[in-house]
Structure formats: structure tokens, C-alpha cells
Short mmCIF file of C-alpha atoms and ligand atoms in Angstrom, two decimals:
data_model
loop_
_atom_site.label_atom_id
_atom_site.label_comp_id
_atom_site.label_asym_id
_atom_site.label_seq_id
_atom_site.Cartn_x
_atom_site.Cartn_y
_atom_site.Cartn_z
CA UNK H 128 0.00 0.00 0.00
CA UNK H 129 1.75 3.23 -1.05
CA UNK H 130 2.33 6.02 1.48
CA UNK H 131 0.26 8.93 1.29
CA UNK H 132 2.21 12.42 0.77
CA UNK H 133 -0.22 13.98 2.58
CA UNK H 134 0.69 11.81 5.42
CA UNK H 135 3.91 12.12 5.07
CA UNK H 136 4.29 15.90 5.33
CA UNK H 137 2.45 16.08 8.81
CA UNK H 138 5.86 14.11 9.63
CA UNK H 139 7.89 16.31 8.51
CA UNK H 140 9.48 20.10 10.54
CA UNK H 141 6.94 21.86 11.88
CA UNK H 142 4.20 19.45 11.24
CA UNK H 143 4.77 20.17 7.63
CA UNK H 144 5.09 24.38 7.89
CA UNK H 145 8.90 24.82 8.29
CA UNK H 146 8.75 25.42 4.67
CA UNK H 147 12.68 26.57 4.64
CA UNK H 148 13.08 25.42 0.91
CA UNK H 149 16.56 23.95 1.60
CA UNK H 150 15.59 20.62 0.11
CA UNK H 151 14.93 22.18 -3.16
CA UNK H 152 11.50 22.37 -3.08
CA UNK H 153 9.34 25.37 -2.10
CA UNK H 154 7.36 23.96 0.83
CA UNK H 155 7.39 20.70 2.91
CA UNK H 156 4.59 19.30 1.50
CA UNK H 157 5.73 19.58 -2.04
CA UNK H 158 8.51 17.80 -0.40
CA UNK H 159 6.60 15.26 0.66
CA UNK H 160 4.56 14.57 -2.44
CA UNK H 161 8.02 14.11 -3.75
CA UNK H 162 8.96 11.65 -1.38
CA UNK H 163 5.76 9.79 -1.90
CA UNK H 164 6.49 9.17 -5.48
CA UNK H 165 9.90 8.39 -4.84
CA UNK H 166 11.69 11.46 -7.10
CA UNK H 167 13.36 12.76 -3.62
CA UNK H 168 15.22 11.09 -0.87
CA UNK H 169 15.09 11.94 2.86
CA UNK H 170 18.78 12.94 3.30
CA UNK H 171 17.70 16.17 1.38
CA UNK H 172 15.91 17.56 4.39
CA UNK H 173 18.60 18.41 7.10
CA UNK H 174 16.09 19.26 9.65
CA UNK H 175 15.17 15.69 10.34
CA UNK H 176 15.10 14.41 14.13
CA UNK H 177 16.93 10.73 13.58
CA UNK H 178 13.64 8.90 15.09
CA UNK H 179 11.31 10.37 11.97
CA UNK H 180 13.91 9.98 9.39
CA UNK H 181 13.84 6.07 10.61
CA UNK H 182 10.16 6.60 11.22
CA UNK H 183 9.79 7.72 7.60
CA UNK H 184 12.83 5.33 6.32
CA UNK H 185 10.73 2.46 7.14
CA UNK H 186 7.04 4.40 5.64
CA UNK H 187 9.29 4.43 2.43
CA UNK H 188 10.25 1.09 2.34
CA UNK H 189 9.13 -0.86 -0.23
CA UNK H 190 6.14 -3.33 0.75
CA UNK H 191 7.83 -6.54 -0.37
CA UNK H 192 11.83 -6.30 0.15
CA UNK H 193 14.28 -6.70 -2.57
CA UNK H 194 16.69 -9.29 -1.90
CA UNK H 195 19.56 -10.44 -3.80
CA UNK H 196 21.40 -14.18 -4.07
CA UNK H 197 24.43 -14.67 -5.54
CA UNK H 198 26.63 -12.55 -7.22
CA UNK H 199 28.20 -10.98 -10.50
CA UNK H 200 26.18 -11.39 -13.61
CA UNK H 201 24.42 -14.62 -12.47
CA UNK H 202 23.05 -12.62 -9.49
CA UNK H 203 19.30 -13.09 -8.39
CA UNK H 204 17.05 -10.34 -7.35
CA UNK H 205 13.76 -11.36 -5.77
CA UNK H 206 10.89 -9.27 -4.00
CA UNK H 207 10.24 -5.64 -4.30
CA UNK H 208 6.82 -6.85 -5.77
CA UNK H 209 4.04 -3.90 -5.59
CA UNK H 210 0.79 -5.75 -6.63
CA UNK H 211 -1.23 -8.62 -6.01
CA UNK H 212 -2.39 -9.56 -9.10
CA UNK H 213 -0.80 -8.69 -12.54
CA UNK H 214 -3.17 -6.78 -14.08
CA UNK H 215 -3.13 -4.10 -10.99
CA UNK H 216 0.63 -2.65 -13.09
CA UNK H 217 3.19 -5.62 -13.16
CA UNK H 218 5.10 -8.11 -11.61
CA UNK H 219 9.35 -7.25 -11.43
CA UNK H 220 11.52 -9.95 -10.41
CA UNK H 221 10.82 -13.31 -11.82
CA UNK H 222 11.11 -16.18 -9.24
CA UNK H 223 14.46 -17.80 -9.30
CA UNK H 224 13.95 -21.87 -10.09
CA UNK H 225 17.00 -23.91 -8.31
CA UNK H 226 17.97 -27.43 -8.56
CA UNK H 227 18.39 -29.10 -5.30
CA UNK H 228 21.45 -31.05 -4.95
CA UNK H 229 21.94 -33.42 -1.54
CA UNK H 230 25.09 -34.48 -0.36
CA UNK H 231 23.88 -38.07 -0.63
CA UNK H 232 23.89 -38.20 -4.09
CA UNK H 233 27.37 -39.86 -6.26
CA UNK H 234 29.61 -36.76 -8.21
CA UNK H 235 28.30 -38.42 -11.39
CA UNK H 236 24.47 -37.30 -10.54
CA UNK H 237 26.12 -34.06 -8.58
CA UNK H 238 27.86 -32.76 -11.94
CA UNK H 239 25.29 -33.92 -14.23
CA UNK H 240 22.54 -31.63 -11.95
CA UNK H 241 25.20 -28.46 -12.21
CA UNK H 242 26.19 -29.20 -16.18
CA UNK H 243 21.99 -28.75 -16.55
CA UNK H 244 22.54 -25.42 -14.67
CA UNK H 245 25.03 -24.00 -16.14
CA UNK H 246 24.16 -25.29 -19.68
CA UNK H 247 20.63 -25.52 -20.28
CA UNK H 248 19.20 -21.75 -21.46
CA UNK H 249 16.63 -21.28 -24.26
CA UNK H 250 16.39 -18.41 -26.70
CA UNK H 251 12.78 -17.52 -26.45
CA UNK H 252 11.98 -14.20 -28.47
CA UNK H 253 15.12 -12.98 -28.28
CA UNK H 254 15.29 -13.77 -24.68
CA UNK H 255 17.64 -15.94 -23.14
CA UNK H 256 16.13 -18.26 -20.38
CA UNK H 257 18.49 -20.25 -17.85
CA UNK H 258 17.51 -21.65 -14.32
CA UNK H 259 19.05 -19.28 -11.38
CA UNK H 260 20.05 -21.14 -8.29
CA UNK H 261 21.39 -24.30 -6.92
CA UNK H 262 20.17 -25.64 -3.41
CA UNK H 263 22.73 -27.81 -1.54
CA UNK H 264 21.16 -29.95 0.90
CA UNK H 265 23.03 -31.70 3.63
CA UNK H 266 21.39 -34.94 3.85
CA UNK H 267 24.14 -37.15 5.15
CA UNK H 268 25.10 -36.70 8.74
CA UNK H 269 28.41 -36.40 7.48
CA UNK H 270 29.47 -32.40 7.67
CA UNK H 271 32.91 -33.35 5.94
CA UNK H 272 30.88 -35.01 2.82
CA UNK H 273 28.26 -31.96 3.16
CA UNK H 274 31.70 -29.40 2.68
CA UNK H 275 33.22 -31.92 0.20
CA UNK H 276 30.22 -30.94 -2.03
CA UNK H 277 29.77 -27.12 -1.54
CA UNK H 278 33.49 -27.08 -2.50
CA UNK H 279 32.63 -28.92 -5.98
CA UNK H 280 29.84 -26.48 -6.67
CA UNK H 281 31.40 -23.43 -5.91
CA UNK H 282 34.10 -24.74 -7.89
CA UNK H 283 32.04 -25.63 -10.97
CA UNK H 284 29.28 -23.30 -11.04
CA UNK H 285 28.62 -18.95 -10.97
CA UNK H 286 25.05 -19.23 -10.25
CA UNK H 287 23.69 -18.35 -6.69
CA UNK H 288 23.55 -20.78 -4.15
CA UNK H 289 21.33 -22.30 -1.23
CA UNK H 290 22.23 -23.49 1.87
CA UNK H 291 19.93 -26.07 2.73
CA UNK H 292 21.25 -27.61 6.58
CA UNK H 293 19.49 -28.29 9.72
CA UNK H 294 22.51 -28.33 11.34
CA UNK H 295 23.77 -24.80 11.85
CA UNK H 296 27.09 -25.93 12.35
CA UNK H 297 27.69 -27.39 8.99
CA UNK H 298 25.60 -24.55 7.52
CA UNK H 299 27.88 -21.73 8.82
CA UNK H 300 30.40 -24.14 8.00
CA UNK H 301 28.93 -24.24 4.39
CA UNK H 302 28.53 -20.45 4.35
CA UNK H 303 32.35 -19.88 4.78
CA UNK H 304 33.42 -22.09 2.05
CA UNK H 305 30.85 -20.36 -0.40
CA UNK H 306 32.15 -17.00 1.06
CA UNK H 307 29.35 -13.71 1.81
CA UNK H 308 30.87 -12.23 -1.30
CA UNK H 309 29.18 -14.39 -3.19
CA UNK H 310 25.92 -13.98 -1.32
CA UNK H 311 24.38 -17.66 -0.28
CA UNK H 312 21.02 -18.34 1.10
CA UNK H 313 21.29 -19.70 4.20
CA UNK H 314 18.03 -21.86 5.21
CA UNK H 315 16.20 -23.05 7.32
CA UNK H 316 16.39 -20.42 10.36
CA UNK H 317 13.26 -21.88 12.92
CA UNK H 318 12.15 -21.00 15.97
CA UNK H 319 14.18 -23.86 17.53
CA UNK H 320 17.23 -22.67 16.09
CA UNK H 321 17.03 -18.87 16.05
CA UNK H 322 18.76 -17.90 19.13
CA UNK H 323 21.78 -19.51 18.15
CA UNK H 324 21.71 -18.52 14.33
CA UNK H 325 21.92 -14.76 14.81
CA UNK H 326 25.29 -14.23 16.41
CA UNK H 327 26.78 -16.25 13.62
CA UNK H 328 24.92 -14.40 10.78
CA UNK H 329 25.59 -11.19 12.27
CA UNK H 330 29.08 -11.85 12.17
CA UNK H 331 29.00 -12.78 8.98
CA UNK H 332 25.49 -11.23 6.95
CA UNK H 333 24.29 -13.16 3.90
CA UNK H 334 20.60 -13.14 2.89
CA UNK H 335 18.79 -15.76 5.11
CA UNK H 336 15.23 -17.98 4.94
CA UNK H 337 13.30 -18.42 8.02
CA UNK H 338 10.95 -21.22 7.94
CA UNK H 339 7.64 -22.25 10.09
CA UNK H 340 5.27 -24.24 10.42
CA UNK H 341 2.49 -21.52 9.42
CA UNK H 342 2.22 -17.94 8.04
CA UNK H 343 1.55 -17.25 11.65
CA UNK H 344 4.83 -19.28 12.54
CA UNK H 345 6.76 -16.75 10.53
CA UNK H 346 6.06 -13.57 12.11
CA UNK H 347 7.93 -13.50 15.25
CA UNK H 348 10.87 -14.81 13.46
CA UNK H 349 10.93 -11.72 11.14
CA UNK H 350 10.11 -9.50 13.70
CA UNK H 351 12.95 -10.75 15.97
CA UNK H 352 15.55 -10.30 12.48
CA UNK H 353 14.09 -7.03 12.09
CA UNK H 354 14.99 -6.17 15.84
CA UNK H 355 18.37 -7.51 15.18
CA UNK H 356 18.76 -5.06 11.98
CA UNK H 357 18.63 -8.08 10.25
CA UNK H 358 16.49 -7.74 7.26
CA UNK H 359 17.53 -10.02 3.98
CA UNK H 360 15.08 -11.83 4.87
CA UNK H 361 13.44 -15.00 2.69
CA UNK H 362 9.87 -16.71 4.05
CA UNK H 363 9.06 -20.50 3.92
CA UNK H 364 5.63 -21.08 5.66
CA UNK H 365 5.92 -24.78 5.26
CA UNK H 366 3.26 -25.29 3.02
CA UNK H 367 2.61 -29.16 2.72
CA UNK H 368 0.43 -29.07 -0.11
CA UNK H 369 -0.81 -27.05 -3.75
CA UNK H 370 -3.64 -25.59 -1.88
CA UNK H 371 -1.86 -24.70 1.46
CA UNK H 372 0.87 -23.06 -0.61
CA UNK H 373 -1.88 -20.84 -3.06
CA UNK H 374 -3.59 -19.92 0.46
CA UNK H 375 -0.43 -19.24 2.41
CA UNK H 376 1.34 -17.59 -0.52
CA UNK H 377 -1.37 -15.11 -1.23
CA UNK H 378 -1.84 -14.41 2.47
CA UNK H 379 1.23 -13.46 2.38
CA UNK H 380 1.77 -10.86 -0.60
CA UNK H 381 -1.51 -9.21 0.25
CA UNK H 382 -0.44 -8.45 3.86
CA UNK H 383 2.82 -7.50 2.51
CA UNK H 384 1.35 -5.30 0.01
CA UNK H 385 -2.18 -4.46 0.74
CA UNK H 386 -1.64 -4.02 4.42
CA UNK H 387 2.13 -2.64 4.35
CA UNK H 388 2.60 -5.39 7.07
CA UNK H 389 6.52 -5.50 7.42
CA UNK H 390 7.00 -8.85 8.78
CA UNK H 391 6.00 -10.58 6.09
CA UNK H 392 7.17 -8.24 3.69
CA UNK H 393 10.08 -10.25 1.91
CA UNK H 394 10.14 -13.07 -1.06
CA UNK H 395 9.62 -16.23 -0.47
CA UNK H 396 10.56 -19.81 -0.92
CA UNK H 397 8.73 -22.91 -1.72
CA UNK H 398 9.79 -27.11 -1.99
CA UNK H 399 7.99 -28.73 -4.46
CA UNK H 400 11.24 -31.27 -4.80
CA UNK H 401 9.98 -32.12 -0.97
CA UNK H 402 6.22 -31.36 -1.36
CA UNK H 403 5.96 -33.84 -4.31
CA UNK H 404 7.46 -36.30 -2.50
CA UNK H 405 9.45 -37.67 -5.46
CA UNK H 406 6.24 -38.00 -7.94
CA UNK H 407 8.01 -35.61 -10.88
CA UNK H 408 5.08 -34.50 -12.65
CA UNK H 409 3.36 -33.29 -9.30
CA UNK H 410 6.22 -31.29 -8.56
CA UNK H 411 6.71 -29.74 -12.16
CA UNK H 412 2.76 -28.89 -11.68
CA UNK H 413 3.58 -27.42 -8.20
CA UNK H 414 6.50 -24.98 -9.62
CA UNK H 415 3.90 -23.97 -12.44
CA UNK H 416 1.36 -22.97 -9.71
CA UNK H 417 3.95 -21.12 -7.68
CA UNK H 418 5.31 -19.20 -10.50
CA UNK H 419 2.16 -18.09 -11.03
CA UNK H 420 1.00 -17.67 -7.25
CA UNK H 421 3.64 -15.31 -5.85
CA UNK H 422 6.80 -17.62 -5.17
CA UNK H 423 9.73 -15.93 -5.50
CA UNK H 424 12.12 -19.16 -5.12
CA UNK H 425 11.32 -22.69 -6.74
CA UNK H 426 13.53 -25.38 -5.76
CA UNK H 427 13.19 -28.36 -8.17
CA UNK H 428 14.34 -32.10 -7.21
CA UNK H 429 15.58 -31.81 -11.07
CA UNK H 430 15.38 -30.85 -14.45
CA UNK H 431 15.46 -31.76 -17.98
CA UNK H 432 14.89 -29.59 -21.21
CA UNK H 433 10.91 -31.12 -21.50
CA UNK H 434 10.21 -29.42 -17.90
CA UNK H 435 12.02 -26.48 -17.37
CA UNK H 436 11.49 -25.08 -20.92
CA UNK H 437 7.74 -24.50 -20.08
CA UNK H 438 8.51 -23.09 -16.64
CA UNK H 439 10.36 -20.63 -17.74
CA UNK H 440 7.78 -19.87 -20.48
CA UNK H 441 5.79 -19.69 -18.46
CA UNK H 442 7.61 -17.12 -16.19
CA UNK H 443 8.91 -15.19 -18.95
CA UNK H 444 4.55 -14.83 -19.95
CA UNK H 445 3.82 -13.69 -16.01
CA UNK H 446 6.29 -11.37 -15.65
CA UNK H 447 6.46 -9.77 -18.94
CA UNK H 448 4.90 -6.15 -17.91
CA UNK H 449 1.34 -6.23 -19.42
CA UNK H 450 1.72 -2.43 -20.00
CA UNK H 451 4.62 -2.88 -22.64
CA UNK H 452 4.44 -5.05 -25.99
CA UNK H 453 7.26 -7.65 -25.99
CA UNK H 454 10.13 -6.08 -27.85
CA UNK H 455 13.00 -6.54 -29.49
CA UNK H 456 16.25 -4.00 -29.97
CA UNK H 457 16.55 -1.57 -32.34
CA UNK H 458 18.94 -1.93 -34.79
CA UNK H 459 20.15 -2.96 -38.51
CA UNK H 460 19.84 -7.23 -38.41
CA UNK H 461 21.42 -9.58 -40.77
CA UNK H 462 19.61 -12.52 -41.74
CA UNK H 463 21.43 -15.06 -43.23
CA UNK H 464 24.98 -13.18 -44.62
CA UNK H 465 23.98 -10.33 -46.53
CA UNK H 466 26.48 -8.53 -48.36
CA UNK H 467 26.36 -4.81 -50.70
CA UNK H 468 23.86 -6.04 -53.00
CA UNK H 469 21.46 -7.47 -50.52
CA UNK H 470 17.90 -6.05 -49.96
CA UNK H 471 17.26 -3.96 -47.22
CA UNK H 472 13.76 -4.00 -45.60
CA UNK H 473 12.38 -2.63 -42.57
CA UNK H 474 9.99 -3.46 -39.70
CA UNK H 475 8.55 -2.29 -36.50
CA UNK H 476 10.18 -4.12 -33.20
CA UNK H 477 7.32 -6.12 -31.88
CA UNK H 478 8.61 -9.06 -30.74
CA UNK H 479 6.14 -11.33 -32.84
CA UNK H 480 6.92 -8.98 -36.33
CA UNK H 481 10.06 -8.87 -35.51
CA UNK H 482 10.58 -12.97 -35.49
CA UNK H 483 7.73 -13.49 -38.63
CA UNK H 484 9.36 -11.10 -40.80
CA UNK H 485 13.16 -12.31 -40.06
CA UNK H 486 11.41 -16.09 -40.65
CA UNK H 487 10.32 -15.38 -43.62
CA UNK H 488 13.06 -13.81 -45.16
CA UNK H 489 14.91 -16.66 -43.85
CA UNK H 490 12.35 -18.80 -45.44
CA UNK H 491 13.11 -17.08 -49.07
CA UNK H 492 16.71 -18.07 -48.56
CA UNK H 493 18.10 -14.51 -50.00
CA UNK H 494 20.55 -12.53 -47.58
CA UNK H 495 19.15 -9.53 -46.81
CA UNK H 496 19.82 -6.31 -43.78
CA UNK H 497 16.44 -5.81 -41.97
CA UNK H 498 16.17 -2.62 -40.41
CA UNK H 499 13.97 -3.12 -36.94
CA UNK H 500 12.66 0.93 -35.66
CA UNK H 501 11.93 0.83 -32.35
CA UNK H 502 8.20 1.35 -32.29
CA UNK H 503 7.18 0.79 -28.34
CA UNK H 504 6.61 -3.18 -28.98
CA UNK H 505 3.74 -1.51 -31.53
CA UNK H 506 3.23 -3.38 -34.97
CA UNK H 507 3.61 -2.11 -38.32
CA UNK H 508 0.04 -0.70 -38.98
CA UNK H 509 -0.57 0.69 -35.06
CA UNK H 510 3.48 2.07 -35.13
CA UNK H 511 2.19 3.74 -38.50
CA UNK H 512 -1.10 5.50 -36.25
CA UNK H 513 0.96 6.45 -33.20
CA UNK H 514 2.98 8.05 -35.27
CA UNK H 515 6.64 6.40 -34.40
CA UNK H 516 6.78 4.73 -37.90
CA UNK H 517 6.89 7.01 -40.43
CA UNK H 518 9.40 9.35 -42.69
CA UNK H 519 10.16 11.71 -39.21
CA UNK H 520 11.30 8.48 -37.30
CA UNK H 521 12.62 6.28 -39.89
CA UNK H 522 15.05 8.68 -42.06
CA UNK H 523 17.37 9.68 -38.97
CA UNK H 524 16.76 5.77 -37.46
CA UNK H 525 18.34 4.67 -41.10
CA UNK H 526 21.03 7.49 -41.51
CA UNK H 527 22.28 5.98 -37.73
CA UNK H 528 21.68 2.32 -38.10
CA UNK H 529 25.25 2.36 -40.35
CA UNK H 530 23.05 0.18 -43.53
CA UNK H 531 24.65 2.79 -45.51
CA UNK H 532 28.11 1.67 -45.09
CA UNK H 533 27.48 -1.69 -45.34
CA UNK H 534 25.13 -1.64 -48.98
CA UNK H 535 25.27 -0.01 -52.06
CA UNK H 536 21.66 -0.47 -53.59
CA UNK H 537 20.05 2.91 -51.73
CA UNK H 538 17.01 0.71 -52.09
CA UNK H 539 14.50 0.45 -49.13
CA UNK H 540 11.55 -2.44 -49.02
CA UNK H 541 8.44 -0.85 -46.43
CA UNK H 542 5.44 -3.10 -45.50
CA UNK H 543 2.69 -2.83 -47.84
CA UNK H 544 0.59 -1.81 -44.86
CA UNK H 545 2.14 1.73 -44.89
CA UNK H 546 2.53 2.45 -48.59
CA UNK H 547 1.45 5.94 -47.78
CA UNK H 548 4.65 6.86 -46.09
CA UNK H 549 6.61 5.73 -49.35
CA UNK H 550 6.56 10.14 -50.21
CA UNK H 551 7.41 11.71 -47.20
CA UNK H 552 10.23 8.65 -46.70
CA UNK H 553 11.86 9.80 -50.12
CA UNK H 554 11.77 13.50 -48.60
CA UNK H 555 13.39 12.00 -45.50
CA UNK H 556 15.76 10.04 -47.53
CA UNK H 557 17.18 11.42 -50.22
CA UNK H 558 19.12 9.22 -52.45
CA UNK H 559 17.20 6.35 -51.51
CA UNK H 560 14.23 4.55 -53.33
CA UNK H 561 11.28 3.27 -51.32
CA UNK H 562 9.72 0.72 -52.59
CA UNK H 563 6.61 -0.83 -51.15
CA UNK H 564 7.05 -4.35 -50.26
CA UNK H 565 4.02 -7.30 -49.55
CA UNK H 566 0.95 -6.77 -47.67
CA UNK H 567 1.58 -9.71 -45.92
CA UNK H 568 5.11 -11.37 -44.59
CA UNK H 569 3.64 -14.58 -45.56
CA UNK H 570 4.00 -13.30 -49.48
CA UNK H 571 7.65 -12.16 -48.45
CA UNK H 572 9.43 -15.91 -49.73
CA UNK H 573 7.36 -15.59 -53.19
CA UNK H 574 8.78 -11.73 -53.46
CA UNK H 575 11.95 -11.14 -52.27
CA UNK H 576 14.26 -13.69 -54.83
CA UNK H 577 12.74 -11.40 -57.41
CA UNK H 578 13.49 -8.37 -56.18
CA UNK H 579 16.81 -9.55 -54.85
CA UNK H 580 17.77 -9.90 -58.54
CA UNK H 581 16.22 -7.06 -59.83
CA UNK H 582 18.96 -4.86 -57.71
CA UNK H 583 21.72 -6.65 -59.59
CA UNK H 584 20.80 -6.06 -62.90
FE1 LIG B 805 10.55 21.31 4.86
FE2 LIG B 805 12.87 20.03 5.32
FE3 LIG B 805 12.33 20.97 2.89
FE4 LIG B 805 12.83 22.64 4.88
S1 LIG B 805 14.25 21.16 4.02
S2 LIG B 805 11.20 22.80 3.34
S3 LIG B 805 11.93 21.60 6.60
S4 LIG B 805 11.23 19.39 3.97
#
């Protein structure tokens, strides 16, 4: 629930009427309205007492925590979520899915699991998709095995790791050999094992996940780490089953979010490699519900390319932002190896346009340079309507894309769609023929071998 301005500025000097302008702005509330929508920070007013700059610090604060795992470029950032459902603006940080890798299993099985990590990604409109995490479990009773096999991950893999020990010896144990720099989750912190656990993890901080038997469960456990100053902060309510996980995991983003309630504002994590209880389609069903049911980490007994490739479809379709077409880069593309004499066309950067009209130029088999103008994600005929595809955005996109050095044809092929913009493009370009292309990129293959040898002779 966003913080009111208006409620902010009764906070501020004076109740709001110091109005000394120091912070930039001409009164406190205009300050505070500021504040509210996050364009000013609180260390621009010097006249806060430290007790309301923490007061306000922690009005500020986002509802749902962003919390980060790992490190460098295979770093994951979960939380910081705003709505409930999708629809309300958009969901942020896609949930991290992790492999889970005990200590009981042989280094055949263990290298096999982190090969799949590092290896398996798909390229999905442009997108690259790759699992996030690995969870190492110690299962064994044997702390020396348990280190034996953090070593060989660390060793063998960047992604970000879990922690996954009851025993908080071998956990802290575990921590060390991963090193804080490199940011592992440390799980499970209980209420059995709290006391202990915080000296060691504020010696050494490193996001951690508290676990309970209950949303309830979880609450004085985050309020204690909150006491501490202790806030990366990752919730497991110990959901047994689907349904107890969809009821606990919505309980928990609305209070996060609709209620602002801080101790269960943070990501969280969910087991469907222990929920499932080894049956493998249950589990992969599981994940699906929790990506779409407000997980934030997914911890998988396994994968293969048949079930992760739709999770992460999957993922990539929930947290695409509903407000903003899928889109591609703008830029000059070569399809196949185009050379001086190859066409050059040009489309809008929809995603889907984008990957039918490089298809079927692919599909005609004749190199060619295809010009994609960022449009907003609109397509060709809506681009053409709002405006961002016509002879005002397309001659300086063209003159900058660099197709002139690479071609000598000065030829350009538009979509049929927007023959009317084949004048004011030859004002825009001079030296360059337009010439109106299909309707349709299905009639592109039957066209463009034609035309390709028309700009030879
Ligand atoms: Fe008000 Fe502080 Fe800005 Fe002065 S500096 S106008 S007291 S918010």
C-alpha cells in the first residue's frame, strides 16, 4: 500500500510548515509529495530528528523487500513486488527456479545436476532463459561429505547458491566455504534454532530464509531479524500441499502489500522437490502454480529440457509487464549473410513482427539487412497510427543504423501496410528509393528472390 504524501508531510518540521526550501522544493509538502512518489530522498531535508527519518525510512520502504542471491552477472534479485495480481501494473523480479542437490547423491548425478545449470538456457523471443540457483542440501550426517560438495559447486558453477542444513554448524560451515561475497542463502532459520543462528549471521550477513510451520509461525521470526537489523530476509511457511501453498502464498503478498505489514514483507521460498514427495510430474505442476502464485524461489528435485522449458515460459509470460508489448532491440539485423547487393527491408520491433518477418526472409533463402525501428513493442500498422513509424522516425533511425556503409543499392523495401509513407520517406531520404514491399510477410518468400535480382541487374 503506497504512502500517502499527505501523510507524510504532517511528519515532517513543523508538522509540515517549516517550509525553509533547503531541500529544493518550495514547501514541505511539495517535499513530501516528492517523497511519496519516490523522485526525492530523505537525506535532502537536514532538519530531520533521527527517530522520523527512521520513522519515515521504514514508511518508504518498499512493501515486499528486494533481496539479492548470488553474485556478479548470475546474481538473483527477488521481491520488491508492488501488486497482487498482474493486471493491478506488473510483476518485477521473476522467481528464481533452483535445482536441489543433496550431499547423498554420487559426483556423477552431482555434476550432471550443475552441467543442466550451467548449460541448459533457451532463446525464447530474443530472450535468453536459464535456471538461477542451486540448493545444496546436507542430507548425510556427514558435515565433511556436506563441505566436500559445496566445495565442488562453488568450484564448478557462478550461479547463486542455497544453503539447505538443519545443522547450523555445517551450515555456517557451508557459508564460509561459499564465502558472503558471493551472497548464499542460508536456510532453514526456525524457531528452535534462532537464538543460536543470529550471532553467527551477524558476524558474517548473507541473505537468510526463516521457515515455520504456518504464516503465523513466521512472524515472530521476522520480527525478531528485524529487531536484530537483520532484514535479507526470505519466508518458507511450510506449506505441505498445492492448496496450502496458493492460500499461504497469497496471504502473504496481500499483507505485505495491501496491508504494508513488514514482517511478512520479503520473497519467499517454496519445496515442491519435498512437497511432491518424489512424484516428478506433481512437482513440475507445483512450480507452475507457484510461478504463477507469488513464489519468489522454486527449488526443483531436477530438471530436464521437457520441464524447465515450459517453466520458464511460463515465467517469462507472467512477468512480462502487461503495459509494454514484448520487444526486441533496435537496430540494422542480418539474416542469413547479406552482403552490398542485398535487400534492405524494414519493420517495426514487436517481438512477434520482428521474429515473422526475419522467418520469412529466412524462409526465401536470400541474404538480406532488416532494419527493426523501435516502435514501443507496436506493430507495423498501429506504429504507422501512433505516429513512431513514419518518414520523421525512420530517415534519422536509417542514416544511424550504419546500412549505408554496409550496402550499395540505396534501395529500401516498407510493409505494404504503410505504402502511404513511401513520399514523405523519399523526402526524408534522399538518395534512396522506397519501394513498397508485400501486404503480408507470408507473401515475403514468393517476393523477395525477385526483387533480390532485380537490384543486380
Ligand atoms: Fe521542509 Fe525540510 Fe524541505 Fe525545509 S528542508 S522545506 S523543513 S522538507
Amino acid at each position: 500500500m503506497a504512502v500517502k504524501g499527505t501523510d507524510l508531510a504532517k511528519k515532517l518540521p513543523e508538522s509540515g510548515k517549516k517550509n525553509c526550501k533547503e531541500c529544493g522544493f518550495p514547501t514541505c509538502f511539495a517535499f513530501a509529495m516528492k517523497l511519496a512518489s519516490g523522485a526525492a530522498t530523505l537525506d535532502k531535508c537536514p532538519h530531520l530528528a533521527p527517530e522520523v527519518a527512521e520513522e519515515l525510512e521504514d514508511l518508504l520502504a518498499p512493501a515486499q523487500k528486494l533481496i539479492s542471491i548470488g553474485s556478479g552477472d548470475r546474481a538473483l534479485q527477488v521481491g520488491n513486488e508492488e501488486v497482487v495480481y498482474r493486471h493491478e501494473k506488473t510483476y518485477y523480479h521473476q522467481p528464481g527456479v533452483a535445482i536441489l542437490i543433496a550431499d547423498t547423491e554420487d559426483e556423477a548425478t552431482v555434476d550432471e545436476k550443475i552441467r543442466k545449470l550451467n548449460e541448459l538456457s533457451f532463446d525464447v523471443v530474443g530472450l535468453i532463459l536459464k535456471p538461477d540457483l542451486v540448493a545444496l542440501q546436507f542430507a548425510s550426517g556427514d558435515k565433511a561429505r556436506y563441505e566436500s560438495l559445496v566445495k565442488r559447486a562453488v568450484g564448478k558453477t557462478d550461479a547463486g547458491i542455497i544453503l539447505i542444513s538443519e545443522d547450523l554448524d555445517a551450515l555456517f560451515s557451508a557459508r564460509d566455504i561459499v564465502g558472503v561475497g558471493r551472497k548464499p542463502l542460508l536456510y532453514p532459520i526456525t524457531k528452535d534454532n534462532i537464538d543460536a543462528a543470529i550471532p553467527g549471521i551477524k558476524e558474517n550477513p548473507t541473505p537468510v530464509a526463516l521457515r515455520a510451520d504456518s504464516v503465523e509461525g513466521l512472524i515472530p521470526l521476522a520480527s525478531r531479524f528485524r529487531e536484530e537489523k537483520l532484514d535479507d530476509l526470505v519466508l518458507d511457511a511450510g506449506s505441505k500441499t498445492v492448496l496450502d501453498g496458493i492460500r499461504d502464498q497469497t496471504f502473504m503478498r496481500r499483507a505485505a502489500v495491501k496491508q504494508s505489514f513488514r514482517p511478512l514483507g520479503y520473497p519467499t521460498i517454496v519445496f515442491p522437490c519435498f512437497a511432491a514427495a518424489g512424484d516428478r510430474v506433481k512437482e513440475i505442476l507445483m512450480a507452475s502454480t507457484f510461478i504463477i502464485k507469488f513464489a519468489s524461489i522454486i527449488v526443483l528435485s531436477d530438471f530436464d529440457e521437457s520441464s524447465l522449458l515450459p517453466l520458464l515460459v511460463e515465467r517469462l509470460n507472467i512477468y512480462t509487464d502487461p503495459r509494454m508489448p514484448l520487444s526486441v532491440e533496435e537496430k540494422l539485423y542480418e539474416v542469413g549473410e547479406p552482403g552490398a547487393d542485398s535487400p534492405v527491408l524494414i519493420t517495426t520491433n514487436w517481438a512477434l513482427t520482428y521474429f515473422i518477418v526475419s522467418a520469412e526472409i529466412e524462409g526465401s533463402k536470400v541474404p538480406s539487412w532488416l532494419l527493426v525501428k523501435d516502435s514501443e513493442g507496436l506493430g507495423v500498422l498501429t506504429a504507422w497510427a501512433a505516429g513512431k513509424f513514419n518518414g520523421d522516425a525512420i530517415g534519422p533511425f536509417l542514416k544511424a543504423s550504419g546500412v549505408e556503409d554496409k550496402t550499395k543499392t540505396r534501395t529500401l523495401v516498407i510493409p505494404g501496410k504503410v505504402s502511404r509513407i513511401k513520399g514523405e520517406l523519399e523526402d526524408a531520404l534522399p538518395g534512396w528509393k522506397i519501394v513498397v514491399g508485400p501486404r503480408e510477410s507470408s507473401e515475403i518468400p514468393g517476393w523477395l528472390p525477385g526483387f533480390a535480382a532485380s537490384l543486380k541487374n
